[in-house]
Short mmCIF file of N, CA, C and O in Angstrom, two decimals:
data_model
loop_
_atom_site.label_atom_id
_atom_site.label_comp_id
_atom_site.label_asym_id
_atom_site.label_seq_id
_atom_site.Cartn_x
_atom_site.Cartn_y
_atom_site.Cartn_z
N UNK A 145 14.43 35.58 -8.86
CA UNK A 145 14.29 34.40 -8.02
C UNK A 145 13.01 34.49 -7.20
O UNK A 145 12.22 33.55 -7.05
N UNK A 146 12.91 35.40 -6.81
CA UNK A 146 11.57 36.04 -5.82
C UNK A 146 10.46 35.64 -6.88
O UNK A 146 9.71 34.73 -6.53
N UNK A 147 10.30 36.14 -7.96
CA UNK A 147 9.27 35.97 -8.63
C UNK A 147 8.87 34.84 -9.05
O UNK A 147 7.68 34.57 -9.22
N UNK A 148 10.18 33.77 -9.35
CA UNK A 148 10.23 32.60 -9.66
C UNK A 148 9.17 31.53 -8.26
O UNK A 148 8.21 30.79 -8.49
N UNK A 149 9.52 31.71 -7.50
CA UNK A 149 9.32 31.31 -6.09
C UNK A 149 7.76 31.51 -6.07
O UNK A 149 6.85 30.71 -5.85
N UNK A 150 7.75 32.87 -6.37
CA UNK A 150 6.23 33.44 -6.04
C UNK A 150 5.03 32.56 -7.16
O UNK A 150 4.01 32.00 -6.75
N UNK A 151 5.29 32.60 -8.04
CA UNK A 151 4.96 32.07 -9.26
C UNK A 151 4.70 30.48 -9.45
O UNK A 151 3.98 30.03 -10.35
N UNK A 152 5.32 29.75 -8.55
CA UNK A 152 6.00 28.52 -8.14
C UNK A 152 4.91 28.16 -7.16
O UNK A 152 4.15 27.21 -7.33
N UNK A 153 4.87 28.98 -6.11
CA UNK A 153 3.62 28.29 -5.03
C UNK A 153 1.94 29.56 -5.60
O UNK A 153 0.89 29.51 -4.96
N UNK A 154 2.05 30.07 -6.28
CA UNK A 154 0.63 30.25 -6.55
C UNK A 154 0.31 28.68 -7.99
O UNK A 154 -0.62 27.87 -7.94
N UNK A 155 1.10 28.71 -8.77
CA UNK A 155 0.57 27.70 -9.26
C UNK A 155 0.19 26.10 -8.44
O UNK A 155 -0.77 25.39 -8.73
N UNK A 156 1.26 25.81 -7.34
CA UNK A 156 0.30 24.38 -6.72
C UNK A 156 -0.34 25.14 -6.09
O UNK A 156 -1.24 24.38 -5.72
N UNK A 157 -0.63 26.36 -5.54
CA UNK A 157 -1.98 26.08 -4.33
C UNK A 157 -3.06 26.46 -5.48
O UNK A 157 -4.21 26.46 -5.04
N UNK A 158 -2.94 26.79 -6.88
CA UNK A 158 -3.97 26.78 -7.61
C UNK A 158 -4.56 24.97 -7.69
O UNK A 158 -5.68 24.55 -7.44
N UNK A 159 -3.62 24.39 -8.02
CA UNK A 159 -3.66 22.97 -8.20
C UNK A 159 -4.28 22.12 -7.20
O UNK A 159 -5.20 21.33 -7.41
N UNK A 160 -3.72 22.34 -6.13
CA UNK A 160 -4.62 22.39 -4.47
C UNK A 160 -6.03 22.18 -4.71
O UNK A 160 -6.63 21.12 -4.59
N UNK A 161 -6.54 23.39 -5.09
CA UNK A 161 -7.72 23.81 -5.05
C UNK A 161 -8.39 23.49 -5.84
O UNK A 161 -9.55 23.86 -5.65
N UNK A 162 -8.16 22.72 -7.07
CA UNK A 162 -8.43 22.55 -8.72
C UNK A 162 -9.45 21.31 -7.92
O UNK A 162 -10.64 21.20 -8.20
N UNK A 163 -8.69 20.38 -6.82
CA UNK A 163 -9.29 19.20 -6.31
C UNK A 163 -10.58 19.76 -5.92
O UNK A 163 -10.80 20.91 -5.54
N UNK A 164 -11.62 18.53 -6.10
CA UNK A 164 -12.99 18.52 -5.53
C UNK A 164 -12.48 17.93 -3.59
O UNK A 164 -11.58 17.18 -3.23
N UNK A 165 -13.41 18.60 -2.84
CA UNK A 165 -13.24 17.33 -2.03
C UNK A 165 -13.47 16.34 -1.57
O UNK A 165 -12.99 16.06 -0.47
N UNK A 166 -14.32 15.43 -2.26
CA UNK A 166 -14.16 14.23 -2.71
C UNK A 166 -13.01 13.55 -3.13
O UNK A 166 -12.56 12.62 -2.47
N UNK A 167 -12.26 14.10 -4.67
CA UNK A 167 -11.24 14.06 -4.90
C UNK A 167 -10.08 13.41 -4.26
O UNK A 167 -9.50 12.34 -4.44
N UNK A 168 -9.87 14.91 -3.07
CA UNK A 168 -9.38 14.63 -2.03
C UNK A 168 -9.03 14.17 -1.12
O UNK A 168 -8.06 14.29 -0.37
N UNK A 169 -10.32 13.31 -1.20
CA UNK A 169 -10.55 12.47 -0.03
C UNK A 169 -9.95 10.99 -0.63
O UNK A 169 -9.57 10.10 0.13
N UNK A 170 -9.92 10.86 -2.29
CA UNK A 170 -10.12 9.58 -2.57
C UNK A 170 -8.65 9.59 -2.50
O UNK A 170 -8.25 8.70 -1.74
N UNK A 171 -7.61 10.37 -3.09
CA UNK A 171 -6.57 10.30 -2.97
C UNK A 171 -5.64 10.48 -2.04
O UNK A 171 -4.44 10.59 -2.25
N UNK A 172 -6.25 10.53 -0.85
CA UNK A 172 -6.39 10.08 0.18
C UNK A 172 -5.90 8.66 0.81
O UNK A 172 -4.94 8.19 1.42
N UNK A 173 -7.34 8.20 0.18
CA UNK A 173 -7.41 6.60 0.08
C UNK A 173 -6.29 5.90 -0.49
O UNK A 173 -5.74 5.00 0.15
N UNK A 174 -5.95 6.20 -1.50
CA UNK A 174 -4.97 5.61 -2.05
C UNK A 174 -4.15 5.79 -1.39
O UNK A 174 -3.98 4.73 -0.78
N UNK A 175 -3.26 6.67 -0.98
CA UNK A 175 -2.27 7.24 -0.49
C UNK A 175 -2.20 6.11 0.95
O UNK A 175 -1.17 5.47 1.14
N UNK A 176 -3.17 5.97 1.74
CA UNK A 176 -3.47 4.87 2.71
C UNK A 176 -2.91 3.43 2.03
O UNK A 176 -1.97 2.75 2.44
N UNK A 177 -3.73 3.19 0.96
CA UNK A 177 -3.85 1.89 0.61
C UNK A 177 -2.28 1.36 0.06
O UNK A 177 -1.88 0.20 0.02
N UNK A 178 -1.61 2.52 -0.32
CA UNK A 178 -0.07 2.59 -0.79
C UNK A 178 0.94 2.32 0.75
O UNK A 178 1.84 1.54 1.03
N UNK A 179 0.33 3.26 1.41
CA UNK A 179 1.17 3.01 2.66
C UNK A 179 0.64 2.02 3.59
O UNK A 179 0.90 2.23 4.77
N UNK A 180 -0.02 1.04 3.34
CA UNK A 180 -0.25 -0.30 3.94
C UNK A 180 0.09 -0.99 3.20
O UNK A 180 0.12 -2.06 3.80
N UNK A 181 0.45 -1.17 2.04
CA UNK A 181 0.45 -2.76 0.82
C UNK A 181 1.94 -2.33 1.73
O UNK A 181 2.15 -3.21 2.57
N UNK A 182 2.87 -1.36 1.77
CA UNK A 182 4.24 -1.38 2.51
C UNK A 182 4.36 -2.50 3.43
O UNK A 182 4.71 -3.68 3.42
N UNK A 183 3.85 -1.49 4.33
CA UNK A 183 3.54 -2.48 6.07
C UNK A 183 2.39 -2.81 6.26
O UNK A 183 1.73 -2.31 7.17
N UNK A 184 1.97 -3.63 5.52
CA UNK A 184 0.13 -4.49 6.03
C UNK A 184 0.06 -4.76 7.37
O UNK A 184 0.77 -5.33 8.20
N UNK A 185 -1.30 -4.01 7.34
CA UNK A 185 -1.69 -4.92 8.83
C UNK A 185 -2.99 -5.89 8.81
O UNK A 185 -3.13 -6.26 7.64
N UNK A 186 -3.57 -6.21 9.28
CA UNK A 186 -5.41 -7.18 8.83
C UNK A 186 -6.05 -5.39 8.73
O UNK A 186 -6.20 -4.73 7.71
N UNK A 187 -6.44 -4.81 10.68
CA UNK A 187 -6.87 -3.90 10.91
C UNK A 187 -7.04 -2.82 9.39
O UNK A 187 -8.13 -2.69 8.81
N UNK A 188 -6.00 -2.26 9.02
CA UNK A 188 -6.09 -1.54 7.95
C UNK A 188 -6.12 -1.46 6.74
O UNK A 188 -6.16 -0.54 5.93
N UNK A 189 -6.09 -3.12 6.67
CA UNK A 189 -6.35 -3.77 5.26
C UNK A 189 -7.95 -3.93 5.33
O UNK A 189 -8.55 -3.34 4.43
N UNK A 190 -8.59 -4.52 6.10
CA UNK A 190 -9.70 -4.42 6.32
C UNK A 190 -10.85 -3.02 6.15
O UNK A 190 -11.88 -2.79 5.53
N UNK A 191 -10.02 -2.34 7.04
CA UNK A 191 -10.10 -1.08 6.98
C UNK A 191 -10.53 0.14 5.42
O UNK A 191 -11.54 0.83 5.35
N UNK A 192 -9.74 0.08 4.66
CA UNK A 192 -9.67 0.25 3.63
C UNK A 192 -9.97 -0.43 2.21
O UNK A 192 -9.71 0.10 1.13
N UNK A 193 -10.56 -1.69 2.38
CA UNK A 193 -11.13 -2.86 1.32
C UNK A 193 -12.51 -3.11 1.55
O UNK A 193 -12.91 -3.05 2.71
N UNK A 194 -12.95 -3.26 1.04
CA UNK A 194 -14.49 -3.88 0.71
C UNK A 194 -14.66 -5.24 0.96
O UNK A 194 -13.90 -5.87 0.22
N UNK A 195 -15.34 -5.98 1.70
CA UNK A 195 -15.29 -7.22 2.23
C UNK A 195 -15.21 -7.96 0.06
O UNK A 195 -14.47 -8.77 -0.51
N UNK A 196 -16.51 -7.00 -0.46
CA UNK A 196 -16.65 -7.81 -2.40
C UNK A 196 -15.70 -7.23 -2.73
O UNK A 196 -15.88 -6.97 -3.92
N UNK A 197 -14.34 -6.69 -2.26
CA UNK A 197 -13.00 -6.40 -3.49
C UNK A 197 -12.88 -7.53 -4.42
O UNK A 197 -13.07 -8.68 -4.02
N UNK A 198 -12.56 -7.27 -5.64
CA UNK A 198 -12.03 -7.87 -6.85
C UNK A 198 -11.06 -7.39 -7.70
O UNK A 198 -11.17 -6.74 -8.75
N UNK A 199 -9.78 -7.92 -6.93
CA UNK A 199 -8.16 -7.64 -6.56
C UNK A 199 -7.52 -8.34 -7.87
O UNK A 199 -6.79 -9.32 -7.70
N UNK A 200 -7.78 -7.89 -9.18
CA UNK A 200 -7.23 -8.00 -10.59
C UNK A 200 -5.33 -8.07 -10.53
O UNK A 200 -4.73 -7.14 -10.00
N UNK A 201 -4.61 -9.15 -11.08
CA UNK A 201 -3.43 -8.53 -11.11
C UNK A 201 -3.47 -8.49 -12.32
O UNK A 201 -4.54 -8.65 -12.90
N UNK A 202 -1.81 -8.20 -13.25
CA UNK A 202 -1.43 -8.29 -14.70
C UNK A 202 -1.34 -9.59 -15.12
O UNK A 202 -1.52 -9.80 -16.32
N UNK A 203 -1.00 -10.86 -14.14
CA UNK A 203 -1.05 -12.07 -14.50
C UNK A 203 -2.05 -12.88 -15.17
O UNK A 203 -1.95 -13.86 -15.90
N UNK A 204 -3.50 -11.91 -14.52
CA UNK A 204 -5.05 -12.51 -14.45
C UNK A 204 -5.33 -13.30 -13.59
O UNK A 204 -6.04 -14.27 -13.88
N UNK A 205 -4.86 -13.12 -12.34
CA UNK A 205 -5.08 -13.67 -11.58
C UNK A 205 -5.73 -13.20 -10.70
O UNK A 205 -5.00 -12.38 -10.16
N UNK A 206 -6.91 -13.22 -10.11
CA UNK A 206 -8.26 -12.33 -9.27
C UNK A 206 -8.31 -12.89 -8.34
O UNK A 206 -8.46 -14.11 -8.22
N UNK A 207 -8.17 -11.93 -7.36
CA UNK A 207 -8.00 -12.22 -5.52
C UNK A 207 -9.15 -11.32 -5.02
O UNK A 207 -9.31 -10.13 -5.29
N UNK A 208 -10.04 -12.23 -4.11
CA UNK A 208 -11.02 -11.66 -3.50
C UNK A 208 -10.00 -10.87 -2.19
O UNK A 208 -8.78 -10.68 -2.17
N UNK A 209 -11.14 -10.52 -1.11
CA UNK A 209 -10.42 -9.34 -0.07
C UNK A 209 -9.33 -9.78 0.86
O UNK A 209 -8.25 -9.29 1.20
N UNK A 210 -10.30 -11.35 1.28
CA UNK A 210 -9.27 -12.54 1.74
C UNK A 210 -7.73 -12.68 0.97
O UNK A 210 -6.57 -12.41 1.29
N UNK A 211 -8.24 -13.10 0.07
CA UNK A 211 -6.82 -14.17 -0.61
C UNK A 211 -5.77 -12.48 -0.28
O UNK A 211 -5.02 -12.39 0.69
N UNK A 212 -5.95 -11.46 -1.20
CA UNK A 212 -5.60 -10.25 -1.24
C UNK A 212 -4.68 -9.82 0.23
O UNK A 212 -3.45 -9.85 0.28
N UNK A 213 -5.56 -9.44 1.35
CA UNK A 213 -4.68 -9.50 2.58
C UNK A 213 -4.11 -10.75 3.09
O UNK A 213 -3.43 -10.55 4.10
N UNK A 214 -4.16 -11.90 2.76
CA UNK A 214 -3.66 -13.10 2.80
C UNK A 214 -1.97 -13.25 2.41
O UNK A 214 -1.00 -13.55 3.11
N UNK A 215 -2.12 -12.87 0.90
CA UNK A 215 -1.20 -12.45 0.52
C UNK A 215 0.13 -11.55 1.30
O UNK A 215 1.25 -11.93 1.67
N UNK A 216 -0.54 -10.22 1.36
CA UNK A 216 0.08 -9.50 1.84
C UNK A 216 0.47 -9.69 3.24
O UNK A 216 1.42 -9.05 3.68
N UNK A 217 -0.31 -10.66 4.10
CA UNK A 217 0.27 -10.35 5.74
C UNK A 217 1.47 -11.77 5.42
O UNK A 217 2.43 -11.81 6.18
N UNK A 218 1.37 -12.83 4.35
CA UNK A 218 2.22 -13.63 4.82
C UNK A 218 3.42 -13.37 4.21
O UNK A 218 4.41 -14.10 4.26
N UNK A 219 3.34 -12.49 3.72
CA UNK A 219 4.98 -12.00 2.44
C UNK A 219 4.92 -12.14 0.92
O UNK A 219 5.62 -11.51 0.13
N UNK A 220 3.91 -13.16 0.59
CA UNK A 220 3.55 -14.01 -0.67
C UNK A 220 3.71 -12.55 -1.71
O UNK A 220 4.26 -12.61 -2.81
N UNK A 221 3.06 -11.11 -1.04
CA UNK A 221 2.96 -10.25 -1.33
C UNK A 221 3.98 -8.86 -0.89
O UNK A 221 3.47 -7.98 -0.20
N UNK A 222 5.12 -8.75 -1.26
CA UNK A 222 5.87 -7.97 -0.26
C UNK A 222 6.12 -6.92 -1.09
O UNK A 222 6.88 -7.03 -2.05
N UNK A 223 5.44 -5.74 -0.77
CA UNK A 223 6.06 -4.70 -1.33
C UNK A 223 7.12 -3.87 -0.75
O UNK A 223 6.68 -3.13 0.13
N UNK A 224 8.47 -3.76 -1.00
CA UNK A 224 9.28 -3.03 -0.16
C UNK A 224 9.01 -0.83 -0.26
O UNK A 224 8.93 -0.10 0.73
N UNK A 225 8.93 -0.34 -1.79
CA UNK A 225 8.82 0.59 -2.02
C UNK A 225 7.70 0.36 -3.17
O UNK A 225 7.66 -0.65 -3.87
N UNK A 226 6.69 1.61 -3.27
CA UNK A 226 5.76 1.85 -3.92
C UNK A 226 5.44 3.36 -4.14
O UNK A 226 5.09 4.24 -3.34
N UNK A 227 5.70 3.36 -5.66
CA UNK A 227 6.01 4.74 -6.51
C UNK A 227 4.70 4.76 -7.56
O UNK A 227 4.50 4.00 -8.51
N UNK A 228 3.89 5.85 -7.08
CA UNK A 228 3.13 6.49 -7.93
C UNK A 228 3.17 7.72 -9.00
O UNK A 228 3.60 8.83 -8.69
N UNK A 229 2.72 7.43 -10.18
CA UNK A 229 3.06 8.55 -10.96
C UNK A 229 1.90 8.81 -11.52
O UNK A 229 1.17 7.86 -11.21
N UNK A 230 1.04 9.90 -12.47
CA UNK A 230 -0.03 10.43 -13.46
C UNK A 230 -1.05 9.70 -13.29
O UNK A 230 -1.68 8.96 -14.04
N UNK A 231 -1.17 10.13 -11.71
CA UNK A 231 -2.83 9.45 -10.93
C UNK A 231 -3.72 11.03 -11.80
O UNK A 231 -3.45 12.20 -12.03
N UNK A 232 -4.63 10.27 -11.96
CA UNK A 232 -5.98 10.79 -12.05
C UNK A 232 -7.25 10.19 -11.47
O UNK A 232 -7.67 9.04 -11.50
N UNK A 233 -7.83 11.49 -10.86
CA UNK A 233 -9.05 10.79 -9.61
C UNK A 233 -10.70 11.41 -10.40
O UNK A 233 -10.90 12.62 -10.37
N UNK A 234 -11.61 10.60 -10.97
CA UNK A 234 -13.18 10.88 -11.54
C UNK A 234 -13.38 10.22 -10.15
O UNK A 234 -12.75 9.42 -9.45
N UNK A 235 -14.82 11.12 -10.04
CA UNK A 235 -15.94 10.76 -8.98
C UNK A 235 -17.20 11.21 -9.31
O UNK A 235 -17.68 12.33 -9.47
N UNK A 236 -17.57 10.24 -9.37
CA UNK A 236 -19.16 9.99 -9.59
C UNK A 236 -19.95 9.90 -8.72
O UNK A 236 -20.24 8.74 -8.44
N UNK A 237 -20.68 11.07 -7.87
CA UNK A 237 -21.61 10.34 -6.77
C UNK A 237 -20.88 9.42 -5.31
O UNK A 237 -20.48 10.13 -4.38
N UNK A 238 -20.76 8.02 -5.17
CA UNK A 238 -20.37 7.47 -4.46
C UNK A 238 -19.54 6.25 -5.09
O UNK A 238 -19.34 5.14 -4.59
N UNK A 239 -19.02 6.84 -6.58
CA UNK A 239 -18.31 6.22 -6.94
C UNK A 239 -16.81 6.61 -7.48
O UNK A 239 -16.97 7.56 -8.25
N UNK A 240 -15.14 6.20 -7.37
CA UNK A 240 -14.51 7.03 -7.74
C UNK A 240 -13.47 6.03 -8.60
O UNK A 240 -13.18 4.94 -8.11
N UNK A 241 -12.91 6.43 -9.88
CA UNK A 241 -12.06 5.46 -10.36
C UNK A 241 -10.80 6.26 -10.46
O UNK A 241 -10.70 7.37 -10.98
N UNK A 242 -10.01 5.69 -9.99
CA UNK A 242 -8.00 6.46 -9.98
C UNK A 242 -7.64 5.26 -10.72
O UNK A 242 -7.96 4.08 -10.57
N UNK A 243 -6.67 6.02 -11.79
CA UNK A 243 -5.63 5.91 -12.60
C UNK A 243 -4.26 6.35 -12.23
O UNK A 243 -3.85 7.46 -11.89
N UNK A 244 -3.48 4.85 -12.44
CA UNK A 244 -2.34 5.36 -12.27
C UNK A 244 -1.06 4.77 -12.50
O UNK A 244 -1.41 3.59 -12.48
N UNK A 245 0.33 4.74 -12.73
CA UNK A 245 0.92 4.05 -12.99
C UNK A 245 2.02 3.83 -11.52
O UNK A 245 2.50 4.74 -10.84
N UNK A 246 2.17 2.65 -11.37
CA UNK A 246 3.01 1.92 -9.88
C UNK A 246 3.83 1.47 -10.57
O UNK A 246 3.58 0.81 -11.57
N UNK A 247 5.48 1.88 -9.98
CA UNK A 247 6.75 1.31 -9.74
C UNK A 247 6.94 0.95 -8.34
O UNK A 247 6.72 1.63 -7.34
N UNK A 248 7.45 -0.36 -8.46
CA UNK A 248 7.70 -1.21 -7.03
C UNK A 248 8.62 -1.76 -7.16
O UNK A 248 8.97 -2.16 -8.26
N UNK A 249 9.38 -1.97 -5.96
CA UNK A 249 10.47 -3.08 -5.70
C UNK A 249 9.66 -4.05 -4.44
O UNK A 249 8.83 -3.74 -3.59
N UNK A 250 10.22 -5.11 -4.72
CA UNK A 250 9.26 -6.54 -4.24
C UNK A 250 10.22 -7.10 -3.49
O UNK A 250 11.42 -6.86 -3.67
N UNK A 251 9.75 -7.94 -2.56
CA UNK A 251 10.33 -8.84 -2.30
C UNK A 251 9.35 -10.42 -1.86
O UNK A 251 9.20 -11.06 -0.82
N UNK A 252 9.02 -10.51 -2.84
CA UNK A 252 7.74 -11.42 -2.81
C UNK A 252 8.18 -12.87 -2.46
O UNK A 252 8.71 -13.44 -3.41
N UNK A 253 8.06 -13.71 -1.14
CA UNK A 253 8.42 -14.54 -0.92
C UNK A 253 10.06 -14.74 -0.88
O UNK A 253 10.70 -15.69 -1.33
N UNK A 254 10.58 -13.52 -0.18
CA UNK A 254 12.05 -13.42 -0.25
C UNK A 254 12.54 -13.31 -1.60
O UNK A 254 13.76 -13.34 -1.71
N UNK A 255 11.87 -13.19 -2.62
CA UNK A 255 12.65 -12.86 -4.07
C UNK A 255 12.92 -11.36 -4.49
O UNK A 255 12.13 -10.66 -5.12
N UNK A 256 14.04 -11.02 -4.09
CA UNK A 256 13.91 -9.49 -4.67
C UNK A 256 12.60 -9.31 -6.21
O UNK A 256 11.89 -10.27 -6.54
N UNK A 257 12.54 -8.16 -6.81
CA UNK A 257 11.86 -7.63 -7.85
C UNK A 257 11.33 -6.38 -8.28
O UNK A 257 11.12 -5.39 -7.57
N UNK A 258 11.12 -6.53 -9.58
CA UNK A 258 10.43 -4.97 -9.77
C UNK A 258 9.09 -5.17 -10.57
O UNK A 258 8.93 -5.91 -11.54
N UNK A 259 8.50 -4.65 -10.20
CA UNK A 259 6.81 -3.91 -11.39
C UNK A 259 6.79 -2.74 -11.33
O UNK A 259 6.90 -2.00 -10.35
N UNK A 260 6.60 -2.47 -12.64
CA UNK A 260 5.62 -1.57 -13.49
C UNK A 260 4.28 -1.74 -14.25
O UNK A 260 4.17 -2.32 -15.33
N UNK A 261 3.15 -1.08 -13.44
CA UNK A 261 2.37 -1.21 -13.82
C UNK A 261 1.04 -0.23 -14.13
O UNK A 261 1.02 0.71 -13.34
N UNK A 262 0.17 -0.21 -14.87
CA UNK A 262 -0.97 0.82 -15.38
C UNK A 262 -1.98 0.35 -14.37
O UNK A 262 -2.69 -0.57 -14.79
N UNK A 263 -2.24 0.81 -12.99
CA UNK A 263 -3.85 0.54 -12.45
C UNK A 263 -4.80 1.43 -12.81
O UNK A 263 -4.91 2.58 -13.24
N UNK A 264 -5.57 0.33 -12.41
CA UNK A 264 -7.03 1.33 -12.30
C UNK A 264 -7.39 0.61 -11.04
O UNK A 264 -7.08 -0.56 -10.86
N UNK A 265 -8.12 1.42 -10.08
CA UNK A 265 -8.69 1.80 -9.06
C UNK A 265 -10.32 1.67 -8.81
O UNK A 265 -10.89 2.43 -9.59
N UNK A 266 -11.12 1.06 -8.10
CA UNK A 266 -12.34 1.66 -8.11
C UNK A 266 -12.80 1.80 -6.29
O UNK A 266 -12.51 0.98 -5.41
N UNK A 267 -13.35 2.71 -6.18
CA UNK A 267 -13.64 2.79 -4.96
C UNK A 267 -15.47 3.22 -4.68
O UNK A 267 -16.30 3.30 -5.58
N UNK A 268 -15.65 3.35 -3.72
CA UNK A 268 -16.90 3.35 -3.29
C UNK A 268 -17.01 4.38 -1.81
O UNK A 268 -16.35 4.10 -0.82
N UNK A 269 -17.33 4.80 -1.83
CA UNK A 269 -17.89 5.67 -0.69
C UNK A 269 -18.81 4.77 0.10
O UNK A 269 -19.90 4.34 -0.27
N UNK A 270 -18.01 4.50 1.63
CA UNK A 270 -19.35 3.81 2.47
C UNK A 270 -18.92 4.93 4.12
O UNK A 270 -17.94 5.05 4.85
N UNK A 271 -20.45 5.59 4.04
CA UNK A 271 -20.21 6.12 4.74
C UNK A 271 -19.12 8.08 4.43
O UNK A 271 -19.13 8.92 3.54
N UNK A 272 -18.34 7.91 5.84
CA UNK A 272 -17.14 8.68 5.22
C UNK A 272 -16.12 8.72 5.09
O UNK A 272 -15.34 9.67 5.15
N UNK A 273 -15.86 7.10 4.76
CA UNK A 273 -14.71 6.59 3.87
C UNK A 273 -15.21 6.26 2.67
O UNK A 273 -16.37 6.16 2.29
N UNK A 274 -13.61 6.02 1.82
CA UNK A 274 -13.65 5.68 1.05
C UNK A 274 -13.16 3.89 0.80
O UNK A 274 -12.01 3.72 1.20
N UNK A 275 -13.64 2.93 0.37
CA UNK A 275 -13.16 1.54 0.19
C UNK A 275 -12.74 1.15 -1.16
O UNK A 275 -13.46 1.40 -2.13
N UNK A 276 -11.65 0.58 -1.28
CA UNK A 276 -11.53 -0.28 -2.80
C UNK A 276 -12.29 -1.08 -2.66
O UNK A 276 -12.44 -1.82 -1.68
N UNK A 277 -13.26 -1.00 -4.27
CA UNK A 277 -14.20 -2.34 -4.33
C UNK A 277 -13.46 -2.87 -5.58
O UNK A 277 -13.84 -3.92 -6.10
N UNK A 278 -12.34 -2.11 -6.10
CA UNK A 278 -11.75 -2.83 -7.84
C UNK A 278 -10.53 -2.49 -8.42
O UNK A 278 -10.40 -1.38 -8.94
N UNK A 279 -9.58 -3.33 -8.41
CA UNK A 279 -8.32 -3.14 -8.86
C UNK A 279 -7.67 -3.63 -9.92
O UNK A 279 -6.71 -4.12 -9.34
N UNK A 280 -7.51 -3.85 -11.03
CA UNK A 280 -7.01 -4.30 -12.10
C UNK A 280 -5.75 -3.58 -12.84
O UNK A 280 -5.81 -2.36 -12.98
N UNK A 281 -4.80 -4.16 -13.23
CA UNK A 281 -3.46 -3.88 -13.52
C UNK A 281 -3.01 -4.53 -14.45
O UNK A 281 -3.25 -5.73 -14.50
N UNK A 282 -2.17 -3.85 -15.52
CA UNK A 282 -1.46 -4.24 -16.66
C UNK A 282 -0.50 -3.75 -16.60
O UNK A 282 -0.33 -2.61 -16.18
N UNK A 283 0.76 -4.87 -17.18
CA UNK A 283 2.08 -4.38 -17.34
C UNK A 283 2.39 -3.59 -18.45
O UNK A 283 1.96 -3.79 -19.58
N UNK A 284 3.23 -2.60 -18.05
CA UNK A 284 3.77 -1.30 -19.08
C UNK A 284 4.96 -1.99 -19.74
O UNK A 284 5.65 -1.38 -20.57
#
């Protein structure tokens, strides 16, 4: 059991470390941007978006930064829970694209719901943050 254990946390803090920190930082970002689509606010929607976001859904329907937190502060957009799985984070310079697949329960305009979906991510380094400048999503 000891060994099991031991064996157990040297492999994640290998994994830990596998991250660039950049990486780190971007998934990060996400991790933000997940725990605001929850509880939106303007402040941290702002915060975390690119005034030029180009907010792709699976419908095809493309929401600039506006329409996007628009959405989300009036309910139009309600995410109750948001489940990430087999993110992968490339970074390029001051550019970073995450992959990943989102399970959600909704309540979009008082309608319960669920998605599943394949994103992709693009972000931008301004400064020493990171911003979504690109989001596009297809249903699984």
């Amino acid at each position: 059991m000891r060994v099991s254990i031991t064996f157990l946390f040297i492999l994640l803090a290998s994994s830990l470390f596998a991250q660039s920190k950049a990486e780190t930082q971007v998934a990060s970002a996400v991790e933000n941007l997940r725990l605001t689509m929850i509880n939106p606010d303007k402040a941290s929607l702002e915060k975390i978006t690119s005034s030029s976001l180009s907010y792709g859904h699976s419908s095809g329907l493309i929401e600039n930064q506006q329409m996007f937190m628009d959405k989300l502060l009036s309910g139009g957009s309600d995410f109750v829970t948001i489940d990430l799985t087999e993110q992968t984070i490339i970074v390029s310079k001051k550019v970073a694209i995450v992959r990943h697949k989102l399970f959600a329960t909704t309540n979009d305009n008082n309608k319960p719901g669920e998605v599943k979906l394949s994103i992709m991510l693009v972000w931008e380094r301004s400064g020493k943050n990171w911003k979504l400048i690109g989001r596009q999503a297809v249903r699984i």
